[in-house]
Amino acid sequence: IFPALDINKSSTRKEDLLDFIADVSPDDNPLSTLFGTTTASNTLHEWTEDYEGRPTAVTAIAEGADATFSDLTNPSRRSNIAQVIRQTFQVSGTLRAVNVAGMSDMYDYQATKGAKIWKNQLEYSILRATIASGSSGTGRTMAGIEATVTSHYTARNSGTSLSEAELNAMVYDVASDVGMDDVFDMVVLPLRLRQKVSTFTAGSTKFVDSTDKRLVRPIAVYESDFNVMRIFAHKDVQDSTGTSSVLGLKENKWKIAYLRRPERVQLAKIGDADRGMIIGEATLEFLAERTNARRTGFALAG
């Protein structure tokens, strides 16, 4: 008679481990995915922006009057700082030698994971960074969207409810300044405020944009009194009571300027480990700041 075998304590059985790894890391980076790209040639990236204000009074010239001249406004010089973003990784010699479930080479896997983290860092900086030129031992940082949108910025009383009237007021502020053709066409807001948009009834509808292969999740489209805009819930927008933000962005007026596009670099081997990094240098280019809007202070519930 053979003794009963406790299969839960068997040291000879092969584990039934699926040969894949499910990556559940956040990858919702619509801004660094949708914004266009361009090239920077220096750590201080500069470009020009022109703006002509709308008439605020009736102008009439008397018959036969002599021509008079006034200086027209010259384009303004805008700038932003290129920020170095780096994600390092290392893998021991043993881990590269053993048979690891879900991947052929742990070093390649960690490099791929590092690239995802790098993009997450870029996305966060695009939204939240405050400009700094850097000093000895301190990295340079770009000015992100929340620090850049100032012409149509309104700080609401803490606890103000996000409503269709508030969203349309944001649209009106921009439309009355730059005209309806240049009003923002995407709204970026925290997850909890995105739930609030779901209660809007006048112009909200859900659909999947199958024509844009960069978007793979359902998004909401809201038809305001002036235009149609896409609504994006975003993990990195400020989401605290009193400071929660709603951003109205004109997609084609933002670009990511790369001084160095991200690349995988293998570092010198030290001891029994292979080391590498994903490194790149970029900044945010805002071509027409007045086409955007920002409001803060909304209540996160109710």
Coordinates of C-alpha atoms in Angstrom, one line a residue:
I1 CA 0.0 0.0 0.0
F2 CA 1.5 3.3 -1.1
P3 CA 1.2 6.3 1.2
A4 CA -1.1 9.1 0.2
L5 CA 0.7 11.8 -1.9
D6 CA 0.2 15.4 -0.8
I7 CA 0.3 17.1 -4.2
N8 CA 0.4 20.5 -2.6
K9 CA 3.8 19.7 -1.0
S10 CA 5.3 17.9 -3.9
S11 CA 8.7 19.1 -4.8
T12 CA 8.8 17.3 -8.1
R13 CA 5.7 18.7 -9.8
K14 CA 6.0 21.4 -12.5
E15 CA 3.9 24.4 -11.7
D16 CA 1.1 25.2 -14.1
L17 CA 2.3 28.7 -14.8
L18 CA 0.9 30.5 -17.8
D19 CA 3.7 31.5 -20.2
F20 CA 2.8 35.2 -20.3
I21 CA 2.8 38.2 -18.0
A22 CA -0.3 40.5 -18.0
D23 CA 0.9 44.1 -17.8
V24 CA -1.7 46.1 -16.0
S25 CA 0.4 49.3 -15.6
P26 CA -1.4 52.5 -16.6
D27 CA -0.9 53.4 -20.2
D28 CA -3.4 56.1 -20.7
N29 CA -1.2 58.8 -22.2
P30 CA -3.4 60.5 -24.7
L31 CA -1.4 63.8 -24.8
S32 CA 2.0 62.3 -25.7
T33 CA 0.2 60.0 -28.1
L34 CA -2.0 62.5 -29.9
F35 CA 0.2 65.7 -29.9
G36 CA 2.3 66.2 -32.9
T37 CA 6.1 66.1 -32.7
T38 CA 8.9 68.4 -33.9
T39 CA 12.6 68.9 -33.3
A40 CA 14.3 71.1 -30.8
S41 CA 17.9 72.3 -31.5
N42 CA 18.9 73.6 -28.1
T43 CA 18.0 73.2 -24.4
L44 CA 16.1 76.5 -24.7
H45 CA 13.5 75.9 -27.4
E46 CA 12.0 79.0 -29.0
W47 CA 9.3 79.8 -31.5
T48 CA 7.1 82.7 -32.4
E49 CA 3.4 83.3 -31.9
D50 CA 1.3 86.0 -33.5
Y51 CA -2.1 87.3 -32.1
E52 CA -4.3 90.1 -33.3
G53 CA -7.1 91.1 -31.0
R54 CA -10.7 91.4 -32.2
P55 CA -12.2 94.9 -32.7
T56 CA -14.0 96.4 -29.7
A57 CA -15.3 99.5 -31.3
V58 CA -16.7 100.8 -34.6
T59 CA -14.0 102.4 -36.8
A60 CA -14.9 104.9 -39.6
I61 CA -12.7 107.2 -41.7
A62 CA -13.9 110.6 -43.0
E63 CA -14.0 111.1 -46.8
G64 CA -10.8 112.5 -48.1
A65 CA -8.9 112.0 -44.9
D66 CA -5.1 111.5 -45.0
A67 CA -3.8 108.0 -44.3
T68 CA -2.5 107.6 -40.8
F69 CA -0.3 104.7 -39.6
S70 CA 0.2 102.9 -36.4
D71 CA 2.6 100.1 -35.6
L72 CA 1.2 96.6 -35.9
T73 CA 2.0 94.1 -33.2
N74 CA 5.0 92.0 -33.9
P75 CA 5.0 88.2 -33.3
S76 CA 5.9 87.3 -29.7
R77 CA 8.8 85.0 -28.9
R78 CA 7.8 82.0 -26.9
S79 CA 10.1 79.4 -25.3
N80 CA 10.3 76.3 -23.1
I81 CA 13.1 74.3 -21.5
A82 CA 14.1 70.8 -22.7
Q83 CA 13.9 68.3 -19.9
V84 CA 16.0 65.2 -19.6
I85 CA 13.9 62.1 -18.7
R86 CA 15.6 58.8 -17.8
Q87 CA 14.5 55.4 -16.6
T88 CA 17.2 52.9 -15.6
F89 CA 17.0 49.2 -15.2
Q90 CA 19.4 46.3 -14.4
V91 CA 19.2 42.5 -14.5
S92 CA 21.5 40.0 -12.8
G93 CA 23.5 37.4 -14.8
T94 CA 21.6 34.6 -13.1
L95 CA 18.2 36.1 -14.1
R96 CA 19.3 36.3 -17.7
A97 CA 20.5 32.7 -17.7
V98 CA 17.5 30.9 -16.1
N99 CA 14.3 30.0 -18.0
V100 CA 11.9 32.8 -17.0
A101 CA 8.2 32.4 -17.7
G102 CA 6.6 34.9 -20.0
M103 CA 9.8 36.2 -21.8
S104 CA 12.8 35.0 -23.6
D105 CA 15.2 37.5 -22.1
M106 CA 14.6 39.4 -18.8
Y107 CA 16.9 42.3 -20.0
D108 CA 14.7 42.9 -23.0
Y109 CA 11.6 42.7 -20.9
Q110 CA 12.9 45.3 -18.4
A111 CA 13.9 47.5 -21.3
T112 CA 10.4 47.4 -22.7
K113 CA 9.0 48.1 -19.2
G114 CA 11.4 51.0 -18.8
A115 CA 10.2 52.5 -22.1
K116 CA 6.6 52.5 -20.8
I117 CA 7.6 54.1 -17.6
W118 CA 9.6 56.7 -19.6
K119 CA 6.4 57.6 -21.5
N120 CA 4.4 57.9 -18.3
Q121 CA 7.0 60.3 -16.9
L122 CA 6.8 62.4 -20.1
E123 CA 3.0 62.5 -19.9
Y124 CA 3.1 63.6 -16.3
S125 CA 5.6 66.4 -17.1
I126 CA 3.6 67.6 -20.1
L127 CA 0.7 68.2 -17.7
R128 CA 2.2 69.1 -14.4
A129 CA 5.8 70.3 -14.7
T130 CA 6.9 73.8 -13.7
I131 CA 9.6 75.4 -15.7
A132 CA 13.1 75.5 -14.2
S133 CA 16.4 76.3 -16.0
G134 CA 18.3 73.9 -13.7
S135 CA 21.5 74.5 -11.8
S136 CA 24.4 72.4 -10.5
G137 CA 23.1 69.0 -9.6
T138 CA 19.5 70.0 -10.5
G139 CA 17.7 68.9 -13.6
R140 CA 16.0 71.3 -16.0
T141 CA 12.2 71.0 -16.3
M142 CA 9.7 72.2 -18.9
A143 CA 6.6 74.2 -18.4
G144 CA 3.6 71.9 -18.5
I145 CA 0.1 72.6 -19.7
E146 CA -1.2 73.6 -16.2
A147 CA 1.6 76.2 -15.9
T148 CA 1.2 77.4 -19.5
V149 CA -2.6 78.0 -19.9
T150 CA -3.1 81.4 -18.4
S151 CA -5.1 83.6 -20.8
H152 CA -8.3 81.7 -20.1
Y153 CA -7.7 80.5 -16.6
T154 CA -10.4 80.7 -13.9
A155 CA -10.1 79.6 -10.3
R156 CA -13.6 78.7 -9.2
N157 CA -14.7 78.7 -5.6
S158 CA -13.7 75.5 -4.0
G159 CA -16.6 73.0 -4.3
T160 CA -18.1 74.5 -7.5
S161 CA -20.0 71.7 -9.3
L162 CA -18.9 70.9 -12.9
S163 CA -21.9 71.5 -15.1
E164 CA -22.7 71.9 -18.8
A165 CA -23.0 75.6 -18.1
E166 CA -19.4 75.7 -16.8
L167 CA -18.1 73.8 -19.8
N168 CA -19.9 76.0 -22.2
A169 CA -18.6 79.1 -20.4
M170 CA -15.0 77.8 -21.0
V171 CA -15.8 77.5 -24.7
Y172 CA -17.3 81.0 -24.8
D173 CA -14.3 82.5 -23.1
V174 CA -12.0 81.2 -25.9
A175 CA -14.5 81.7 -28.8
S176 CA -15.0 85.4 -27.9
D177 CA -11.3 85.9 -27.9
V178 CA -10.0 83.9 -30.9
G179 CA -13.1 83.0 -32.9
M180 CA -15.0 79.7 -33.1
D181 CA -12.6 78.0 -35.6
D182 CA -9.8 78.0 -33.0
V183 CA -11.7 76.9 -29.9
F184 CA -10.3 73.9 -28.0
D185 CA -11.5 70.5 -29.3
M186 CA -10.5 68.2 -26.4
V187 CA -11.3 68.3 -22.7
V188 CA -9.0 66.6 -20.2
L189 CA -10.1 66.1 -16.7
P190 CA -9.8 63.8 -13.7
L191 CA -11.5 60.4 -13.6
R192 CA -14.0 61.5 -11.0
L193 CA -15.0 64.6 -13.0
R194 CA -15.3 62.4 -16.1
Q195 CA -18.1 60.6 -14.2
K196 CA -19.8 63.9 -13.8
V197 CA -19.7 64.5 -17.5
S198 CA -21.6 61.2 -17.9
T199 CA -24.6 62.9 -16.3
F200 CA -24.8 65.7 -18.9
T201 CA -27.8 65.4 -21.1
A202 CA -27.7 68.2 -23.7
G203 CA -24.9 67.2 -26.0
S204 CA -23.1 64.1 -24.7
T205 CA -22.8 60.9 -26.6
K206 CA -20.4 57.9 -26.4
F207 CA -18.7 56.3 -29.3
V208 CA -15.5 54.6 -30.4
D209 CA -13.4 56.5 -32.8
S210 CA -12.4 53.7 -35.1
T211 CA -10.8 56.0 -37.7
D212 CA -8.0 57.1 -35.3
K213 CA -5.9 54.0 -34.6
R214 CA -4.1 55.7 -31.8
L215 CA -7.3 55.6 -29.7
V216 CA -8.4 52.1 -28.6
R217 CA -10.8 52.9 -25.8
P218 CA -14.3 54.4 -25.9
I219 CA -14.3 58.2 -25.5
A220 CA -17.1 60.6 -25.0
V221 CA -17.9 63.4 -27.4
Y222 CA -19.7 66.5 -26.2
E223 CA -21.4 69.0 -28.6
S224 CA -21.3 72.4 -27.0
D225 CA -23.0 75.5 -28.2
F226 CA -20.0 76.3 -30.4
N227 CA -18.2 73.1 -31.4
V228 CA -17.8 69.4 -30.9
M229 CA -15.1 68.1 -28.5
R230 CA -13.7 64.9 -27.2
I231 CA -13.7 64.2 -23.4
F232 CA -10.7 62.4 -21.9
A233 CA -10.4 61.1 -18.4
H234 CA -6.8 61.4 -17.4
K235 CA -4.9 59.9 -14.5
D236 CA -2.4 62.8 -14.1
V237 CA -4.7 65.8 -14.0
Q238 CA -5.0 67.4 -10.6
D239 CA -7.6 65.5 -8.6
S240 CA -7.7 67.1 -5.2
T241 CA -10.5 69.0 -3.5
G242 CA -10.1 72.7 -4.3
T243 CA -7.5 72.2 -7.0
S244 CA -9.1 69.7 -9.4
S245 CA -8.6 70.9 -13.0
V246 CA -10.5 70.8 -16.2
L247 CA -8.4 71.6 -19.3
G248 CA -9.7 72.5 -22.7
L249 CA -7.0 71.9 -25.3
K250 CA -6.7 72.6 -29.0
E251 CA -4.9 69.5 -30.1
N252 CA -3.1 70.8 -33.2
K253 CA -1.6 73.8 -31.2
W254 CA 0.5 71.6 -29.0
K255 CA 3.6 69.7 -30.0
I256 CA 6.3 67.7 -28.3
A257 CA 9.7 69.0 -29.3
Y258 CA 12.5 66.4 -29.0
L259 CA 16.1 67.5 -28.5
R260 CA 16.9 63.8 -28.1
R261 CA 14.3 61.1 -29.0
P262 CA 14.1 58.4 -26.3
E263 CA 16.5 55.5 -26.9
R264 CA 17.7 52.4 -25.2
V265 CA 21.3 52.6 -24.0
Q266 CA 23.2 49.7 -22.7
L267 CA 25.5 50.8 -19.8
A268 CA 28.9 49.4 -18.8
K269 CA 28.6 46.1 -17.0
I270 CA 29.4 46.3 -13.3
G271 CA 29.8 43.0 -11.4
D272 CA 27.3 40.3 -12.2
A273 CA 24.6 42.6 -13.6
D274 CA 23.7 44.0 -17.0
R275 CA 22.5 47.6 -16.8
G276 CA 20.7 49.9 -19.2
M277 CA 18.5 53.0 -19.5
I278 CA 15.9 54.7 -21.6
I279 CA 16.9 58.3 -22.0
G280 CA 15.5 61.2 -24.0
E281 CA 15.2 65.0 -23.9
A282 CA 12.0 66.9 -24.8
T283 CA 9.9 69.9 -24.1
L284 CA 6.4 71.1 -24.7
E285 CA 5.7 73.5 -27.6
F286 CA 2.5 75.7 -27.3
L287 CA 1.7 77.4 -30.5
A288 CA -1.4 79.3 -29.6
E289 CA -1.9 79.5 -25.8
R290 CA -5.1 81.5 -26.2
T291 CA -7.0 78.7 -27.9
N292 CA -7.0 76.7 -24.6
A293 CA -8.8 77.1 -21.3
R294 CA -8.4 75.9 -17.7
R295 CA -10.6 76.0 -14.7
T296 CA -9.9 74.7 -11.2
G297 CA -11.6 74.1 -7.9
F298 CA -14.5 71.8 -8.9
A299 CA -16.1 69.5 -6.5
L300 CA -15.1 65.9 -7.1
A301 CA -18.6 64.5 -6.2
G302 CA -22.1 65.5 -6.1

